[in-house]
Coordinates of C-alpha atoms in Angstrom, one line a residue:
M1 CA 28.7 -43.4 -45.9
Y2 CA 29.5 -39.7 -45.9
K3 CA 27.4 -37.5 -43.7
L4 CA 25.3 -34.7 -45.2
R5 CA 25.7 -31.5 -43.3
A6 CA 22.8 -29.5 -42.0
G7 CA 22.4 -25.9 -40.9
I8 CA 19.4 -24.9 -38.6
I9 CA 18.0 -21.4 -38.9
G10 CA 16.0 -20.6 -35.7
G11 CA 16.8 -21.8 -32.2
G12 CA 13.3 -22.1 -30.7
F13 CA 11.2 -25.1 -29.9
I14 CA 10.9 -26.5 -33.4
G15 CA 14.5 -25.9 -34.3
A16 CA 15.6 -28.0 -31.3
Q17 CA 13.3 -30.8 -32.5
H18 CA 14.8 -30.8 -35.9
V19 CA 18.3 -31.1 -34.4
E20 CA 17.3 -34.1 -32.3
A21 CA 15.5 -35.9 -35.2
L22 CA 18.5 -35.3 -37.5
R23 CA 21.0 -36.7 -35.1
R24 CA 18.9 -39.9 -34.7
L25 CA 19.3 -40.6 -38.4
G26 CA 23.0 -41.3 -38.0
D27 CA 24.1 -40.1 -41.4
V28 CA 23.5 -36.4 -40.9
E29 CA 25.7 -33.9 -39.0
V30 CA 24.2 -30.7 -37.7
M31 CA 27.1 -28.3 -38.3
A32 CA 25.7 -24.8 -37.7
I33 CA 22.8 -22.7 -36.3
A34 CA 21.8 -19.1 -36.9
S35 CA 19.4 -16.9 -35.0
S36 CA 18.3 -13.3 -34.9
N37 CA 21.6 -12.2 -33.3
L38 CA 25.0 -13.8 -32.4
A39 CA 24.3 -14.0 -28.6
R40 CA 21.1 -16.0 -29.2
A41 CA 22.8 -18.2 -31.8
Q42 CA 25.7 -18.9 -29.5
A43 CA 23.3 -19.8 -26.6
S44 CA 21.4 -22.3 -28.9
A45 CA 24.7 -23.7 -30.2
E46 CA 25.9 -24.3 -26.7
A47 CA 22.6 -25.8 -25.5
L48 CA 22.3 -28.1 -28.5
H49 CA 26.1 -28.9 -28.9
I50 CA 26.3 -27.5 -32.4
P51 CA 29.9 -26.5 -33.5
Q52 CA 29.2 -23.2 -35.3
A53 CA 26.9 -20.2 -34.5
Y54 CA 26.0 -17.5 -36.9
A55 CA 24.4 -14.1 -36.2
S56 CA 22.1 -14.2 -39.3
Y57 CA 20.8 -16.7 -41.8
V58 CA 22.8 -14.8 -44.5
E59 CA 26.1 -15.8 -42.8
L60 CA 25.0 -19.4 -42.5
L61 CA 24.0 -19.6 -46.2
A62 CA 27.4 -18.4 -47.1
D63 CA 29.0 -21.4 -45.4
P64 CA 30.2 -23.8 -48.2
E65 CA 30.2 -26.7 -45.8
I66 CA 26.4 -26.8 -45.4
D67 CA 24.4 -29.0 -47.7
V68 CA 20.9 -28.7 -46.3
I69 CA 19.1 -25.7 -44.6
H70 CA 16.3 -26.2 -42.1
T71 CA 14.1 -23.1 -41.8
C72 CA 12.7 -23.0 -38.3
T73 CA 11.9 -19.4 -37.8
P74 CA 8.6 -17.3 -37.4
N75 CA 6.5 -17.5 -40.5
V76 CA 7.4 -14.0 -41.7
L77 CA 11.0 -15.0 -42.5
H78 CA 10.2 -18.2 -44.3
Y79 CA 10.0 -16.8 -47.8
A80 CA 13.2 -14.8 -47.7
I81 CA 15.2 -17.7 -46.1
N82 CA 13.8 -20.4 -48.4
R83 CA 14.4 -18.3 -51.5
A84 CA 17.9 -17.3 -50.5
A85 CA 18.8 -20.9 -49.5
L86 CA 17.7 -22.3 -52.9
E87 CA 19.5 -19.5 -54.8
S88 CA 22.7 -20.3 -52.8
G89 CA 22.6 -23.9 -53.9
K90 CA 21.4 -25.5 -50.7
H91 CA 18.7 -28.1 -50.3
V92 CA 15.8 -26.8 -48.1
V93 CA 13.6 -28.3 -45.4
S94 CA 11.1 -25.6 -44.4
E95 CA 8.7 -25.5 -41.5
K96 CA 5.2 -24.8 -42.6
P97 CA 3.7 -22.5 -43.7
L98 CA 6.1 -22.4 -46.7
A99 CA 5.6 -18.6 -46.8
M100 CA 3.1 -15.9 -45.7
N101 CA 0.7 -16.1 -48.7
A102 CA 0.0 -18.1 -51.9
A103 CA 1.8 -15.5 -54.1
E104 CA 5.0 -16.1 -52.2
T105 CA 4.6 -19.9 -52.1
A106 CA 4.0 -20.0 -55.9
S107 CA 7.2 -18.1 -56.4
L108 CA 9.1 -20.6 -54.2
V109 CA 7.7 -23.5 -56.2
E110 CA 9.1 -22.0 -59.4
I111 CA 12.5 -21.2 -57.9
A112 CA 12.7 -24.7 -56.5
Q113 CA 11.9 -26.3 -59.9
H114 CA 14.7 -24.3 -61.5
S115 CA 17.2 -24.9 -58.7
G116 CA 17.6 -28.7 -59.1
R117 CA 17.7 -28.9 -55.3
L118 CA 15.4 -30.8 -53.0
A119 CA 12.8 -28.5 -51.5
A120 CA 10.5 -30.0 -48.8
V121 CA 8.0 -28.6 -46.3
N122 CA 7.6 -30.2 -42.9
F123 CA 4.2 -31.8 -42.5
N124 CA 5.6 -34.3 -40.1
H125 CA 2.4 -36.0 -39.1
R126 CA 2.6 -38.0 -42.3
G127 CA 5.5 -40.0 -40.8
Y128 CA 3.4 -41.9 -38.2
P129 CA 3.4 -45.6 -38.9
M130 CA -0.4 -46.0 -38.5
V131 CA -1.1 -43.0 -40.7
Q132 CA 0.8 -44.8 -43.4
Q133 CA -1.2 -47.9 -42.6
A134 CA -4.4 -46.0 -43.1
R135 CA -3.1 -44.6 -46.4
A136 CA -2.2 -48.1 -47.6
M137 CA -5.6 -49.5 -46.7
V138 CA -7.3 -46.7 -48.6
A139 CA -5.1 -47.1 -51.6
H140 CA -5.6 -50.9 -51.7
G141 CA -9.4 -50.6 -51.5
Q142 CA -9.8 -52.2 -48.1
I143 CA -12.5 -49.8 -47.0
G144 CA -14.1 -49.4 -50.4
A145 CA -14.7 -46.0 -52.1
V146 CA -14.1 -43.1 -49.7
W147 CA -17.3 -41.2 -48.9
L148 CA -16.8 -39.0 -45.9
V149 CA -13.9 -37.5 -43.9
H150 CA -14.2 -35.7 -40.6
G151 CA -12.2 -34.8 -37.5
A152 CA -10.5 -32.1 -35.5
Y153 CA -7.3 -30.6 -34.2
L154 CA -7.8 -29.0 -30.8
Q155 CA -5.3 -27.3 -28.4
D156 CA -5.6 -25.1 -25.3
W157 CA -2.3 -23.3 -25.1
L158 CA -3.9 -19.9 -26.0
L159 CA -6.9 -20.3 -23.8
Y160 CA -6.3 -17.3 -21.5
P161 CA -6.2 -13.6 -22.4
N162 CA -2.6 -13.4 -21.1
D163 CA -1.3 -16.3 -23.2
W164 CA 0.9 -14.9 -25.9
N165 CA 3.0 -16.1 -28.9
W166 CA 4.3 -14.4 -32.0
R167 CA 1.7 -16.3 -34.0
L168 CA -0.9 -13.9 -32.6
D169 CA 0.6 -11.1 -34.5
P170 CA -0.4 -11.1 -38.2
A171 CA 2.8 -9.3 -39.1
E172 CA 4.8 -12.3 -37.9
G173 CA 2.4 -15.2 -38.3
G174 CA 0.1 -14.2 -41.2
N175 CA -3.6 -13.4 -41.6
S176 CA -4.6 -16.9 -40.4
R177 CA -3.5 -18.5 -37.1
A178 CA -5.4 -21.6 -36.0
V179 CA -6.1 -22.7 -39.5
A180 CA -2.6 -22.0 -40.9
D181 CA -0.9 -23.3 -37.8
I182 CA -2.7 -26.6 -37.0
G183 CA -5.6 -26.8 -39.5
S184 CA -3.0 -27.0 -42.3
H185 CA -1.6 -30.1 -40.6
W186 CA -5.0 -31.8 -40.4
A187 CA -5.9 -31.0 -44.0
D188 CA -2.6 -32.1 -45.4
L189 CA -2.7 -35.3 -43.4
V190 CA -6.2 -36.3 -44.6
Q191 CA -5.4 -35.4 -48.2
H192 CA -2.3 -37.5 -48.0
V193 CA -4.2 -40.5 -46.5
I194 CA -7.1 -40.5 -49.0
G195 CA -5.0 -39.5 -52.0
Q196 CA -7.3 -36.6 -53.0
H197 CA -7.0 -32.8 -52.9
I198 CA -9.5 -30.5 -51.3
V199 CA -11.0 -28.2 -54.0
R200 CA -13.9 -26.4 -52.3
V201 CA -14.5 -25.0 -48.8
C202 CA -17.1 -23.3 -46.7
A203 CA -15.7 -22.0 -43.4
D204 CA -16.7 -20.2 -40.2
L205 CA -13.8 -18.5 -38.3
Q206 CA -14.1 -17.0 -34.9
T207 CA -11.9 -14.8 -32.7
L208 CA -13.2 -15.7 -29.2
L209 CA -10.6 -13.5 -27.4
P210 CA -10.7 -10.3 -29.4
R211 CA -8.2 -8.6 -27.0
R212 CA -5.2 -10.1 -25.3
V213 CA -2.3 -8.9 -23.1
R214 CA 0.9 -8.7 -25.0
P215 CA 3.9 -9.1 -22.6
V216 CA 6.9 -6.7 -22.7
G217 CA 9.6 -9.3 -23.0
P218 CA 10.1 -12.4 -25.2
V219 CA 7.9 -15.5 -24.6
Q220 CA 8.8 -19.1 -25.2
S221 CA 6.2 -21.1 -27.1
F222 CA 4.1 -23.6 -25.2
S223 CA 5.4 -22.4 -21.8
G224 CA 1.9 -22.0 -20.2
A225 CA 0.1 -19.0 -19.0
Q226 CA 2.1 -15.8 -19.2
D227 CA 2.6 -12.8 -16.8
A228 CA -0.5 -10.5 -17.0
H229 CA 1.7 -7.4 -17.2
G230 CA 1.7 -5.7 -20.6
A231 CA -0.5 -3.8 -23.0
E232 CA -3.9 -5.0 -24.2
V233 CA -3.9 -5.4 -28.0
D234 CA -6.7 -6.2 -30.5
I235 CA -6.5 -9.7 -32.1
A236 CA -7.4 -10.1 -35.7
T237 CA -6.6 -13.8 -36.2
E238 CA -8.9 -16.7 -35.4
D239 CA -9.0 -18.9 -32.3
Y240 CA -11.4 -21.4 -33.8
A241 CA -12.6 -22.6 -37.2
A242 CA -15.1 -25.0 -38.6
V243 CA -14.5 -26.0 -42.3
M244 CA -16.7 -28.0 -44.6
F245 CA -15.0 -29.2 -47.8
T246 CA -15.2 -31.4 -50.9
T247 CA -12.4 -33.1 -52.8
E248 CA -11.7 -33.5 -56.5
G249 CA -13.0 -37.1 -56.2
G250 CA -16.3 -36.0 -54.6
V251 CA -15.5 -36.8 -51.0
H252 CA -17.3 -34.7 -48.5
G253 CA -15.8 -33.6 -45.2
V254 CA -15.6 -31.3 -42.2
F255 CA -13.0 -30.4 -39.6
R256 CA -12.7 -28.2 -36.6
V257 CA -9.6 -26.5 -35.2
S258 CA -9.2 -24.6 -32.0
Q259 CA -6.3 -23.2 -29.8
V260 CA -8.7 -22.3 -26.9
S261 CA -10.3 -25.7 -26.0
A262 CA -9.4 -26.5 -22.4
G263 CA -7.9 -29.9 -21.7
H264 CA -6.9 -30.5 -25.3
K265 CA -3.1 -30.3 -25.5
N266 CA -2.4 -31.6 -29.1
D267 CA -5.6 -33.5 -29.9
L268 CA -5.5 -34.4 -33.6
V269 CA -8.0 -37.0 -34.9
F270 CA -9.4 -37.9 -38.3
E271 CA -11.9 -40.5 -39.5
V272 CA -12.4 -41.8 -43.0
N273 CA -15.7 -43.4 -43.9
G274 CA -15.7 -45.8 -46.9
A275 CA -18.4 -47.8 -48.6
Q276 CA -17.2 -51.0 -46.8
A277 CA -15.5 -49.8 -43.6
S278 CA -14.2 -46.9 -41.6
L279 CA -10.8 -45.8 -40.3
R280 CA -10.0 -43.6 -37.4
W281 CA -6.6 -42.4 -36.1
D282 CA -6.0 -40.4 -33.0
A283 CA -2.6 -38.8 -32.3
D284 CA -3.0 -39.4 -28.6
S285 CA -3.1 -43.1 -29.3
S286 CA -0.8 -43.0 -32.3
D287 CA 0.2 -46.6 -32.3
E288 CA -3.5 -47.7 -32.9
L289 CA -5.7 -47.5 -36.0
W290 CA -9.5 -48.2 -35.4
V291 CA -11.3 -50.0 -38.2
G292 CA -15.1 -49.9 -38.1
H293 CA -17.4 -52.5 -39.7
R294 CA -21.1 -53.1 -40.0
N295 CA -21.5 -56.8 -40.0
Q296 CA -18.5 -57.9 -37.9
A297 CA -16.7 -56.7 -34.8
N298 CA -14.8 -53.5 -35.0
Q299 CA -11.0 -53.8 -34.9
R300 CA -8.0 -52.0 -33.4
I301 CA -4.9 -52.6 -35.4
T302 CA -1.8 -51.9 -33.3
K303 CA 1.6 -50.8 -34.6
D304 CA 3.7 -54.0 -35.2
P305 CA 6.2 -54.5 -38.0
S306 CA 4.9 -58.0 -38.5
L307 CA 1.2 -56.8 -38.9
V308 CA 1.3 -53.6 -40.9
A309 CA 1.3 -53.5 -44.7
P310 CA 4.6 -54.3 -46.3
G311 CA 5.3 -50.7 -47.4
V312 CA 4.6 -49.4 -43.9
R313 CA 7.3 -51.5 -42.2
A314 CA 10.0 -48.9 -43.0
Y315 CA 8.1 -46.4 -40.7
T316 CA 8.3 -48.8 -37.7
H317 CA 11.6 -49.1 -35.8
L318 CA 10.6 -50.9 -32.6
P319 CA 8.7 -54.2 -31.9
G320 CA 5.0 -54.2 -31.2
G321 CA 4.2 -52.8 -27.8
H322 CA 7.0 -50.3 -27.9
H323 CA 5.5 -46.9 -28.6
E324 CA 6.5 -44.7 -31.5
A325 CA 5.1 -41.1 -31.5
W326 CA 5.7 -37.5 -32.5
P327 CA 9.5 -37.4 -32.5
D328 CA 9.6 -40.7 -34.4
A329 CA 7.3 -39.4 -37.1
L330 CA 9.5 -36.4 -37.5
K331 CA 12.6 -38.7 -37.8
N332 CA 10.8 -40.8 -40.5
V333 CA 10.0 -37.8 -42.6
F334 CA 13.6 -36.4 -42.4
G335 CA 15.0 -39.9 -43.2
E336 CA 13.0 -39.9 -46.4
I337 CA 14.1 -36.4 -47.3
Y338 CA 17.8 -37.1 -46.8
A339 CA 17.5 -40.4 -48.7
A340 CA 16.0 -38.5 -51.6
I341 CA 18.9 -36.0 -51.5
R342 CA 21.4 -38.8 -51.5
A343 CA 19.6 -40.3 -54.5
G344 CA 19.9 -37.0 -56.4
R345 CA 16.1 -36.4 -56.4
S346 CA 14.5 -33.0 -56.1
G347 CA 11.2 -34.2 -54.6
P348 CA 9.3 -37.1 -53.1
G349 CA 8.8 -40.4 -54.9
P350 CA 5.4 -42.0 -55.2
N351 CA 5.8 -44.0 -52.0
D352 CA 7.4 -41.2 -49.9
A353 CA 5.6 -39.5 -47.0
F354 CA 7.3 -36.2 -47.1
A355 CA 5.8 -33.1 -48.6
S356 CA 7.2 -30.9 -51.4
F357 CA 7.1 -27.2 -51.9
S358 CA 4.1 -27.8 -54.2
D359 CA 2.3 -29.3 -51.3
G360 CA 3.2 -26.2 -49.3
H361 CA 1.8 -24.0 -52.0
R362 CA -1.4 -26.1 -52.1
S363 CA -1.7 -25.6 -48.3
A364 CA -1.4 -21.8 -48.8
L365 CA -4.2 -21.8 -51.4
L366 CA -6.4 -23.8 -49.0
V367 CA -5.8 -21.3 -46.2
D368 CA -6.5 -18.4 -48.5
A369 CA -9.8 -20.0 -49.6
I370 CA -10.9 -20.7 -46.0
L371 CA -10.2 -17.1 -45.1
E372 CA -12.2 -15.8 -48.1
S373 CA -15.1 -18.2 -47.4
S374 CA -15.4 -17.1 -43.8
R375 CA -15.4 -13.4 -44.9
R376 CA -18.0 -14.0 -47.6
G377 CA -20.1 -16.6 -45.7
A378 CA -20.1 -18.8 -48.8
W379 CA -18.5 -21.7 -50.5
V380 CA -15.2 -20.9 -52.2
D381 CA -13.3 -22.9 -54.9
L382 CA -9.5 -23.1 -54.5
S383 CA -7.8 -21.1 -57.2

């Protein structure tokens, strides 16, 4: 089997994770990487053992050897890169958010539809085996009609006033931070599991640290507390959000997101309450799915290829008792994307876990509605 050739744009934390996951597929070769300048690109290429380094994404897109582009840059660059990549005839795998606002994401959906190329956005939590098990149990009616959904996504990496990241700057990250960064993952995951879209929201957003210290030099994401030297700046994006919602099928729900909750490193949990049973999944125990009952003992289903639903077995690669987690979910999503490219498809099939540009646009609409709801202090319908 011939190898598809990938180019990575962005050499930070998430770009390196894309490279590792792609190499584990076996049928993909990472051929090139681009960054903000040649020196940075060469440093990333050397560290990640990638043959070619480019000084800009424009140079990389001009390389005729590259089949698929992975957009792994700060948010402000996503629209320009994704648009140029599609127009240059490349398939695209974009980090979320797809772009800075819903007007840009709508434009990208239209461009993707006319390009004939596969266009995916990376909501990688969909790729966990027990997330897919929960999805299968809901779809097969094993918990009855879905009534309620609730949960949270909590982190602490921006707890201190001298913690800094480009996401804190609306010019680079957008008008929303905690919701757009991690709340979008939670919302996408739950909608994927229950098979329904959120259509109405009521939100409370809070900036608990209205001033922060911005360091003089560059900062690596998730590197811990930063040097306190630098200028104090005003912060406009939210540290915390609480969001109530309803879906098109009448499901009611609520979730919380925070990037300032001490002790929570990457704490994503959701629970689905049905008319007959409940399901709860926690990313910290990603190989387990809790099943709640009323008239019998509760259960914990553990990840095991012989025990999960038949359609879920493709997401498991190790025997029961051998843990599969975040990097494996990313690999599962990328595996489906590249299989779709090989099959000549431009989007996910009905049984695929990966998200399309249309899903990325829906996420942008949701973020916009949450921001408007918090500003107005009222329920808001998604446009």
